[in-house]
Amino acid sequence: MKRFVLAILIFALSAGVTADEGMWTFDNIPRAEIAKRFGVQLSDQWLSHVQKSVVRLETGCTASFVSVEGLVLTNHHCVAECLANNSSAERDLIANGYVAVRLEDELRCQGAQASVLMSTENVTDRVVKAIGDVEPAEATAVRNKVLTTLEANCEQASKQAGTPLACESVTLYQGGQYWLYKYKRYEDVRLTFAPEQAIGAFGGDPDNFQFPRWCLDMSLLRVYENGKPASTPDHLSFEWGGAKDGEPVFVAGHPGTTQRLLTVAQLKTQRDVFLPFWLLRFSELRGRMIQYSKTSAEAERTAQDYLGSVENAIKVRRMQLASLLDDRMMEQHAAAERKLRDAVNADATVRTAAGAWDDIARAEQRYREILIPYTWLEGGAAFNSELFGYARQLVRAADERAKPNAERLREYTDAGLARLKPAVEAATPVYPAFEEVRLSFSLERMREYLGPDHPTVKAVLGAKSPDERARELVTGSSLADPKERLKLFEGGAAAVRASTDTMIVLAREVDAESRRLRKINEEVQGIEAVAQQKIAEARFKIYGTQVYPDATFTLRLSYAAVAGWTEAGTMVDPFTRLERLYARATGAPPFAVPKSWLDAKPRLEMNTRANFITTNDIVGGNSGSPMVNAAGRIVGLAFDGNIHSIAGSYWFDPQTNRTIGVHPEFMRTALAQVYRVTRLTKELGIQ
């Protein structure tokens, strides 16, 4: 983590990037560099096939089709919500796993959606022209209108053509480019196979972001159309032997967010305000969740998925903060920024961008002023509750539908409402006791940060304690019932205004102040968007377009190779073996091997490769991404990065940054020899 190379930290200073660095959009793959390094020629056919085989899960993960009948491979932790929603006190699918012996046994993942990118369209000129000379503070509103219109027109055109698609606008290069991404969306997603938590997440939080690892972090889903398994001619086959040390590996997936193109002023806000504020809140929240989990077996079960996500996020944020606190990193980033600014000042064709950095710095100061109240109210941190989440969606959906589509909040356009409805009507469980614990904590912290005399705090709590108010809000709401939610969703403004549901009343009560803060934030974002667009245009003019944009949970390709690294003077081997899994087991969580694997041990080959590492550049969102070889065959399943990879939010270090994958041998062993799922092994071509 301590190696900092100027070219690594900012792409603006070079037309190229370091080896293995980059999350490349499929329209801008560096084919020449790949051919030079690995001797591999990626054809248009190869890229198109991989693109249409990769699946975006709306839970924030990636997956891939692995059969002609809609079978989908992803991580175990990516189906945790589906497992939890189909579990009960009597049937814990997270702990015990699930195997659908027959097709009709596959379980519906309520509210789940899967999307496949079919095509893209560059609409930069239309967006830039629409923004024109509007005041920077109004740029966000104007941009949102034109993007909403473009999305709506795109979807209408696809319907008229008989191939309905979901169209989403995508901003790249911090506003330097705008695209329409056109997806085929599946809304019937079912669980086919998931191993026990003990093997799917062997090592638990202590091993998270570590290597060596021994996790069978895999699961299988299936997408359906019209009640039948979907036809998916574009799918990936397995190379069961995996990839050799040094062999090229390509990761195709949807990395969530990186911030490598932020200005120094923006990074300092992250370092000084946002990350410390976030870590303080969530560290205490984790403590509350752990304590609650110890009160009963049912409390442990219902809190497990949420607690796991909190623990993972804390580790990520902690390492992000550590990277930004390294003065050398910040100084080199500042030096890179000064060099680009000097180049702008020296080039008359882009000199209009000279003041852009100062505009962002002033906007960041305004953002700092509203960050805390914005986070609590508009960000919803004060109301940490599934029930409140439903209530806000219902209140805002009712209000926004009364407006023309192009003038609505982006989440509630016609396209947004189409994505929202399945979640509203999904029969996902809500656990009242867990809701009260989360909500009470968030109300306490809102009162602490905003002060007891803040108008919203007084309006929300009145004379009641956070515990009392949380209990009142949870017990007085019927939004756990999907029928009640759907009735309000379809009833519109009249139904929502007439509702006496406690959470609906709360959402209505805090909405005006929340929207006010949102408006200020949008003005800040508008100023920064205009400035960032100027910087991006200058960068393109000076250095060309042979750089990749920050990750935006859109489809990307990373190229690299299988390789270990040197840690504290010791070489880390790129492969782990099944034998060490059993040797490392203690019999107690999180190092307990499940009974199915203990029973199967005598018939297993102990030299089977379990996990492995590559130098691929990935971040969160790539979980579940297929790792493929030059022939386009699966040689691994990405599920994590090592501890050094967390700093990848801000820069990439090829010496230590590693992607961790599940080896195909481990997956084949599990399906064929441990769980013996005959119909799936046959479908996957396992002999």
Short mmCIF file of N, CA and C in Angstrom, two decimals, residues 539-658:
data_model
loop_
_atom_site.label_atom_id
_atom_site.label_comp_id
_atom_site.label_asym_id
_atom_site.label_seq_id
_atom_site.Cartn_x
_atom_site.Cartn_y
_atom_site.Cartn_z
N ARG A 539 -8.73 17.22 -20.40
CA ARG A 539 -7.92 16.01 -20.33
C ARG A 539 -7.94 15.26 -21.67
N PHE A 540 -9.14 15.14 -22.26
CA PHE A 540 -9.25 14.48 -23.55
C PHE A 540 -8.42 15.22 -24.60
N LYS A 541 -8.49 16.55 -24.58
CA LYS A 541 -7.78 17.36 -25.56
C LYS A 541 -6.27 17.20 -25.44
N ILE A 542 -5.79 17.16 -24.19
CA ILE A 542 -4.34 17.14 -23.97
C ILE A 542 -3.76 15.74 -24.05
N TYR A 543 -4.49 14.76 -23.49
CA TYR A 543 -3.92 13.42 -23.37
C TYR A 543 -4.65 12.36 -24.19
N GLY A 544 -5.74 12.72 -24.85
CA GLY A 544 -6.47 11.73 -25.62
C GLY A 544 -7.45 10.95 -24.77
N THR A 545 -8.03 9.89 -25.35
CA THR A 545 -9.06 9.12 -24.65
C THR A 545 -8.59 7.72 -24.28
N GLN A 546 -7.28 7.48 -24.33
CA GLN A 546 -6.78 6.16 -23.96
C GLN A 546 -6.63 6.03 -22.45
N VAL A 547 -7.69 6.36 -21.76
CA VAL A 547 -7.78 6.21 -20.31
C VAL A 547 -9.16 5.63 -20.02
N TYR A 548 -9.32 5.07 -18.85
CA TYR A 548 -10.61 4.49 -18.48
C TYR A 548 -11.31 5.39 -17.47
N PRO A 549 -12.63 5.40 -17.43
CA PRO A 549 -13.36 6.24 -16.49
C PRO A 549 -13.47 5.56 -15.13
N ASP A 550 -13.84 6.35 -14.12
CA ASP A 550 -14.12 5.77 -12.81
C ASP A 550 -15.27 4.78 -12.93
N ALA A 551 -15.27 3.79 -12.02
CA ALA A 551 -16.32 2.78 -12.00
C ALA A 551 -17.66 3.41 -11.63
N THR A 552 -18.74 2.92 -12.26
CA THR A 552 -20.08 3.47 -12.02
C THR A 552 -21.14 2.36 -11.98
N PHE A 553 -20.76 1.14 -11.57
CA PHE A 553 -21.63 -0.03 -11.58
C PHE A 553 -22.15 -0.31 -12.98
N THR A 554 -21.30 -0.06 -13.96
CA THR A 554 -21.59 -0.40 -15.35
C THR A 554 -20.56 -1.41 -15.83
N LEU A 555 -20.87 -2.09 -16.92
CA LEU A 555 -20.06 -3.21 -17.36
C LEU A 555 -18.64 -2.77 -17.75
N ARG A 556 -17.66 -3.48 -17.21
CA ARG A 556 -16.25 -3.20 -17.49
C ARG A 556 -15.48 -4.50 -17.70
N LEU A 557 -14.31 -4.36 -18.31
CA LEU A 557 -13.41 -5.49 -18.50
C LEU A 557 -12.05 -5.13 -17.92
N SER A 558 -11.53 -6.02 -17.09
CA SER A 558 -10.18 -5.87 -16.54
C SER A 558 -9.32 -7.00 -17.06
N TYR A 559 -8.10 -6.69 -17.47
CA TYR A 559 -7.19 -7.73 -17.95
C TYR A 559 -5.97 -7.81 -17.04
N ALA A 560 -5.50 -9.04 -16.78
CA ALA A 560 -4.37 -9.24 -15.88
C ALA A 560 -3.88 -10.68 -16.00
N ALA A 561 -3.28 -11.20 -14.93
CA ALA A 561 -2.75 -12.56 -14.96
C ALA A 561 -2.75 -13.14 -13.55
N VAL A 562 -2.69 -14.46 -13.48
CA VAL A 562 -2.53 -15.14 -12.20
C VAL A 562 -1.14 -14.82 -11.66
N ALA A 563 -1.08 -14.33 -10.41
CA ALA A 563 0.22 -13.98 -9.83
C ALA A 563 0.09 -13.78 -8.33
N GLY A 564 1.10 -14.22 -7.59
CA GLY A 564 1.16 -13.93 -6.16
C GLY A 564 1.77 -12.57 -5.93
N TRP A 565 2.15 -12.30 -4.69
CA TRP A 565 2.85 -11.05 -4.39
C TRP A 565 3.73 -11.26 -3.17
N THR A 566 4.60 -10.31 -2.91
CA THR A 566 5.51 -10.40 -1.77
C THR A 566 4.96 -9.58 -0.62
N GLU A 567 4.73 -10.23 0.51
CA GLU A 567 4.20 -9.58 1.71
C GLU A 567 5.21 -9.73 2.84
N ALA A 568 5.74 -8.59 3.31
CA ALA A 568 6.72 -8.59 4.41
C ALA A 568 7.89 -9.53 4.10
N GLY A 569 8.34 -9.51 2.85
CA GLY A 569 9.50 -10.30 2.46
C GLY A 569 9.21 -11.74 2.11
N THR A 570 7.93 -12.16 2.22
CA THR A 570 7.56 -13.54 1.94
C THR A 570 6.67 -13.59 0.72
N MET A 571 6.96 -14.50 -0.20
CA MET A 571 6.15 -14.65 -1.40
C MET A 571 4.86 -15.38 -1.08
N VAL A 572 3.73 -14.81 -1.49
CA VAL A 572 2.41 -15.43 -1.30
C VAL A 572 2.07 -16.22 -2.55
N ASP A 573 1.89 -17.54 -2.38
CA ASP A 573 1.56 -18.39 -3.51
C ASP A 573 0.18 -18.03 -4.04
N PRO A 574 -0.03 -18.08 -5.37
CA PRO A 574 -1.32 -17.65 -5.92
C PRO A 574 -2.45 -18.66 -5.73
N PHE A 575 -2.17 -19.88 -5.28
CA PHE A 575 -3.22 -20.90 -5.13
C PHE A 575 -3.28 -21.42 -3.70
N THR A 576 -4.49 -21.75 -3.24
CA THR A 576 -4.65 -22.49 -2.00
C THR A 576 -5.25 -23.85 -2.32
N ARG A 577 -5.08 -24.80 -1.44
CA ARG A 577 -5.49 -26.18 -1.67
C ARG A 577 -6.49 -26.64 -0.61
N LEU A 578 -7.29 -27.62 -1.00
CA LEU A 578 -8.35 -28.13 -0.13
C LEU A 578 -7.80 -28.70 1.17
N GLU A 579 -6.63 -29.29 1.13
CA GLU A 579 -6.04 -29.89 2.33
C GLU A 579 -5.92 -28.88 3.47
N ARG A 580 -5.52 -27.67 3.13
CA ARG A 580 -5.31 -26.65 4.16
C ARG A 580 -6.63 -26.19 4.77
N LEU A 581 -7.74 -26.29 4.03
CA LEU A 581 -9.05 -25.95 4.58
C LEU A 581 -9.33 -26.80 5.81
N TYR A 582 -9.12 -28.11 5.67
CA TYR A 582 -9.39 -29.01 6.79
C TYR A 582 -8.40 -28.80 7.92
N ALA A 583 -7.15 -28.54 7.57
CA ALA A 583 -6.13 -28.33 8.60
C ALA A 583 -6.38 -27.06 9.40
N ARG A 584 -6.99 -26.08 8.75
CA ARG A 584 -7.22 -24.78 9.40
C ARG A 584 -8.50 -24.77 10.23
N ALA A 585 -9.38 -25.73 10.01
CA ALA A 585 -10.66 -25.76 10.70
C ALA A 585 -10.47 -25.97 12.21
N THR A 586 -11.28 -25.25 12.98
CA THR A 586 -11.23 -25.35 14.44
C THR A 586 -12.46 -26.02 15.01
N GLY A 587 -13.52 -26.15 14.20
CA GLY A 587 -14.77 -26.69 14.70
C GLY A 587 -15.71 -25.65 15.25
N ALA A 588 -15.24 -24.41 15.36
CA ALA A 588 -16.08 -23.32 15.87
C ALA A 588 -16.10 -22.20 14.84
N PRO A 589 -17.26 -21.51 14.66
CA PRO A 589 -17.35 -20.40 13.70
C PRO A 589 -16.32 -19.33 14.04
N PRO A 590 -15.75 -18.68 13.01
CA PRO A 590 -16.05 -18.85 11.57
C PRO A 590 -15.12 -19.84 10.87
N PHE A 591 -14.48 -20.74 11.66
CA PHE A 591 -13.56 -21.71 11.07
C PHE A 591 -14.07 -23.14 11.25
N ALA A 592 -15.38 -23.31 11.13
CA ALA A 592 -15.99 -24.63 11.24
C ALA A 592 -16.36 -25.13 9.85
N VAL A 593 -15.91 -26.32 9.51
CA VAL A 593 -16.27 -26.93 8.23
C VAL A 593 -17.62 -27.64 8.41
N PRO A 594 -18.58 -27.42 7.51
CA PRO A 594 -19.90 -28.05 7.69
C PRO A 594 -19.84 -29.57 7.57
N LYS A 595 -20.84 -30.22 8.13
CA LYS A 595 -20.89 -31.68 8.17
C LYS A 595 -20.80 -32.30 6.78
N SER A 596 -21.45 -31.67 5.80
CA SER A 596 -21.42 -32.23 4.44
C SER A 596 -20.00 -32.38 3.93
N TRP A 597 -19.13 -31.45 4.27
CA TRP A 597 -17.74 -31.49 3.82
C TRP A 597 -16.90 -32.43 4.68
N LEU A 598 -17.24 -32.54 5.95
CA LEU A 598 -16.54 -33.50 6.80
C LEU A 598 -16.86 -34.92 6.35
N ASP A 599 -18.13 -35.18 6.03
CA ASP A 599 -18.53 -36.51 5.58
C ASP A 599 -17.89 -36.86 4.25
N ALA A 600 -17.72 -35.86 3.39
CA ALA A 600 -17.19 -36.11 2.04
C ALA A 600 -15.67 -36.20 1.99
N LYS A 601 -15.00 -35.79 3.05
CA LYS A 601 -13.54 -35.68 3.04
C LYS A 601 -12.83 -36.94 2.54
N PRO A 602 -13.23 -38.16 2.96
CA PRO A 602 -12.49 -39.35 2.51
C PRO A 602 -12.46 -39.53 1.00
N ARG A 603 -13.43 -39.02 0.29
CA ARG A 603 -13.48 -39.24 -1.16
C ARG A 603 -12.96 -38.04 -1.97
N LEU A 604 -12.46 -37.02 -1.30
CA LEU A 604 -12.01 -35.81 -2.00
C LEU A 604 -10.51 -35.81 -2.22
N GLU A 605 -10.09 -35.18 -3.30
CA GLU A 605 -8.67 -35.00 -3.61
C GLU A 605 -8.17 -33.76 -2.87
N MET A 606 -7.27 -33.95 -1.91
CA MET A 606 -6.83 -32.85 -1.05
C MET A 606 -5.97 -31.82 -1.79
N ASN A 607 -5.47 -32.17 -2.97
CA ASN A 607 -4.67 -31.21 -3.73
C ASN A 607 -5.53 -30.30 -4.60
N THR A 608 -6.86 -30.46 -4.52
CA THR A 608 -7.78 -29.61 -5.28
C THR A 608 -7.56 -28.15 -4.94
N ARG A 609 -7.44 -27.32 -5.97
CA ARG A 609 -7.26 -25.88 -5.74
C ARG A 609 -8.58 -25.25 -5.28
N ALA A 610 -8.52 -24.44 -4.26
CA ALA A 610 -9.71 -23.83 -3.65
C ALA A 610 -9.90 -22.39 -4.11
N ASN A 611 -8.99 -21.52 -3.72
CA ASN A 611 -9.03 -20.11 -4.12
C ASN A 611 -7.72 -19.75 -4.80
N PHE A 612 -7.74 -18.62 -5.54
CA PHE A 612 -6.52 -18.17 -6.22
C PHE A 612 -6.57 -16.66 -6.40
N ILE A 613 -5.47 -16.07 -6.80
CA ILE A 613 -5.38 -14.62 -6.93
C ILE A 613 -4.82 -14.23 -8.30
N THR A 614 -5.24 -13.05 -8.74
CA THR A 614 -4.75 -12.46 -9.98
C THR A 614 -4.46 -10.99 -9.74
N THR A 615 -3.84 -10.35 -10.71
CA THR A 615 -3.54 -8.92 -10.60
C THR A 615 -4.64 -8.05 -11.21
N ASN A 616 -5.84 -8.61 -11.40
CA ASN A 616 -6.94 -7.83 -11.98
C ASN A 616 -7.33 -6.65 -11.09
N ASP A 617 -7.76 -5.59 -11.72
CA ASP A 617 -8.18 -4.36 -11.05
C ASP A 617 -9.70 -4.40 -10.89
N ILE A 618 -10.19 -4.66 -9.66
CA ILE A 618 -11.62 -4.70 -9.41
C ILE A 618 -11.93 -3.97 -8.12
N VAL A 619 -13.23 -3.66 -7.90
CA VAL A 619 -13.70 -3.11 -6.63
C VAL A 619 -15.06 -3.73 -6.34
N GLY A 620 -15.69 -3.31 -5.23
CA GLY A 620 -17.01 -3.80 -4.89
C GLY A 620 -17.98 -3.61 -6.04
N GLY A 621 -18.84 -4.61 -6.25
CA GLY A 621 -19.72 -4.65 -7.41
C GLY A 621 -19.25 -5.71 -8.38
N ASN A 622 -17.91 -5.99 -8.36
CA ASN A 622 -17.36 -7.08 -9.15
C ASN A 622 -17.62 -8.44 -8.51
N SER A 623 -18.14 -8.46 -7.29
CA SER A 623 -18.44 -9.74 -6.65
C SER A 623 -19.34 -10.57 -7.56
N GLY A 624 -18.95 -11.79 -7.83
CA GLY A 624 -19.71 -12.66 -8.72
C GLY A 624 -19.31 -12.57 -10.17
N SER A 625 -18.31 -11.74 -10.48
CA SER A 625 -17.86 -11.59 -11.87
C SER A 625 -17.17 -12.85 -12.37
N PRO A 626 -17.48 -13.26 -13.61
CA PRO A 626 -16.74 -14.39 -14.17
C PRO A 626 -15.31 -13.97 -14.50
N MET A 627 -14.37 -14.85 -14.19
CA MET A 627 -12.98 -14.66 -14.56
C MET A 627 -12.73 -15.62 -15.72
N VAL A 628 -12.43 -15.08 -16.90
CA VAL A 628 -12.37 -15.91 -18.10
C VAL A 628 -10.98 -15.87 -18.72
N ASN A 629 -10.68 -16.90 -19.50
CA ASN A 629 -9.39 -16.95 -20.19
C ASN A 629 -9.52 -16.38 -21.60
N ALA A 630 -8.47 -16.50 -22.36
CA ALA A 630 -8.46 -15.93 -23.71
C ALA A 630 -9.49 -16.58 -24.62
N ALA A 631 -9.90 -17.81 -24.28
CA ALA A 631 -10.91 -18.51 -25.07
C ALA A 631 -12.33 -18.15 -24.62
N GLY A 632 -12.43 -17.28 -23.61
CA GLY A 632 -13.75 -16.88 -23.11
C GLY A 632 -14.39 -17.92 -22.21
N ARG A 633 -13.58 -18.82 -21.63
CA ARG A 633 -14.10 -19.85 -20.73
C ARG A 633 -13.80 -19.47 -19.28
N ILE A 634 -14.71 -19.84 -18.37
CA ILE A 634 -14.58 -19.46 -16.97
C ILE A 634 -13.43 -20.21 -16.31
N VAL A 635 -12.50 -19.45 -15.74
CA VAL A 635 -11.39 -20.03 -14.98
C VAL A 635 -11.44 -19.62 -13.52
N GLY A 636 -12.50 -18.91 -13.12
CA GLY A 636 -12.64 -18.51 -11.73
C GLY A 636 -13.86 -17.65 -11.54
N LEU A 637 -14.18 -17.42 -10.27
CA LEU A 637 -15.32 -16.61 -9.87
C LEU A 637 -14.85 -15.58 -8.85
N ALA A 638 -14.79 -14.31 -9.24
CA ALA A 638 -14.28 -13.26 -8.35
C ALA A 638 -15.20 -13.09 -7.15
N PHE A 639 -14.61 -13.02 -5.95
CA PHE A 639 -15.44 -12.79 -4.77
C PHE A 639 -14.86 -11.80 -3.78
N ASP A 640 -13.61 -11.40 -3.94
CA ASP A 640 -13.02 -10.48 -2.96
C ASP A 640 -11.72 -9.94 -3.53
N GLY A 641 -11.11 -9.04 -2.76
CA GLY A 641 -9.77 -8.58 -3.03
C GLY A 641 -8.95 -8.71 -1.76
N ASN A 642 -7.63 -8.63 -1.87
CA ASN A 642 -6.83 -8.64 -0.64
C ASN A 642 -6.90 -7.27 0.02
N ILE A 643 -6.27 -7.15 1.17
CA ILE A 643 -6.41 -5.91 1.96
C ILE A 643 -5.89 -4.70 1.19
N HIS A 644 -4.91 -4.92 0.32
CA HIS A 644 -4.34 -3.81 -0.45
C HIS A 644 -5.29 -3.32 -1.53
N SER A 645 -6.23 -4.15 -1.93
CA SER A 645 -7.14 -3.78 -3.01
C SER A 645 -8.13 -2.70 -2.59
N ILE A 646 -8.35 -2.54 -1.28
CA ILE A 646 -9.34 -1.56 -0.82
C ILE A 646 -8.93 -0.15 -1.23
N ALA A 647 -7.63 0.13 -1.23
CA ALA A 647 -7.17 1.45 -1.66
C ALA A 647 -7.42 1.67 -3.14
N GLY A 648 -7.89 0.64 -3.85
CA GLY A 648 -8.21 0.78 -5.26
C GLY A 648 -9.31 1.78 -5.53
N SER A 649 -10.01 2.22 -4.50
CA SER A 649 -10.97 3.30 -4.69
C SER A 649 -10.27 4.55 -5.22
N TYR A 650 -9.00 4.72 -4.86
CA TYR A 650 -8.29 5.95 -5.19
C TYR A 650 -7.11 5.75 -6.13
N TRP A 651 -6.49 4.57 -6.12
CA TRP A 651 -5.37 4.29 -7.01
C TRP A 651 -5.15 2.80 -7.09
N PHE A 652 -4.33 2.38 -8.04
CA PHE A 652 -4.05 0.95 -8.25
C PHE A 652 -2.56 0.70 -8.15
N ASP A 653 -2.19 -0.29 -7.34
CA ASP A 653 -0.79 -0.68 -7.19
C ASP A 653 -0.63 -2.11 -7.69
N PRO A 654 -0.03 -2.32 -8.87
CA PRO A 654 0.07 -3.67 -9.42
C PRO A 654 0.97 -4.60 -8.60
N GLN A 655 1.80 -4.02 -7.73
CA GLN A 655 2.69 -4.86 -6.93
C GLN A 655 1.94 -5.63 -5.85
N THR A 656 0.87 -5.03 -5.30
CA THR A 656 0.21 -5.66 -4.14
C THR A 656 -1.29 -5.85 -4.30
N ASN A 657 -1.92 -5.14 -5.22
CA ASN A 657 -3.37 -5.24 -5.39
C ASN A 657 -3.73 -6.58 -6.04
N ARG A 658 -4.57 -7.39 -5.35
CA ARG A 658 -4.92 -8.70 -5.89
C ARG A 658 -6.43 -8.96 -5.82
#
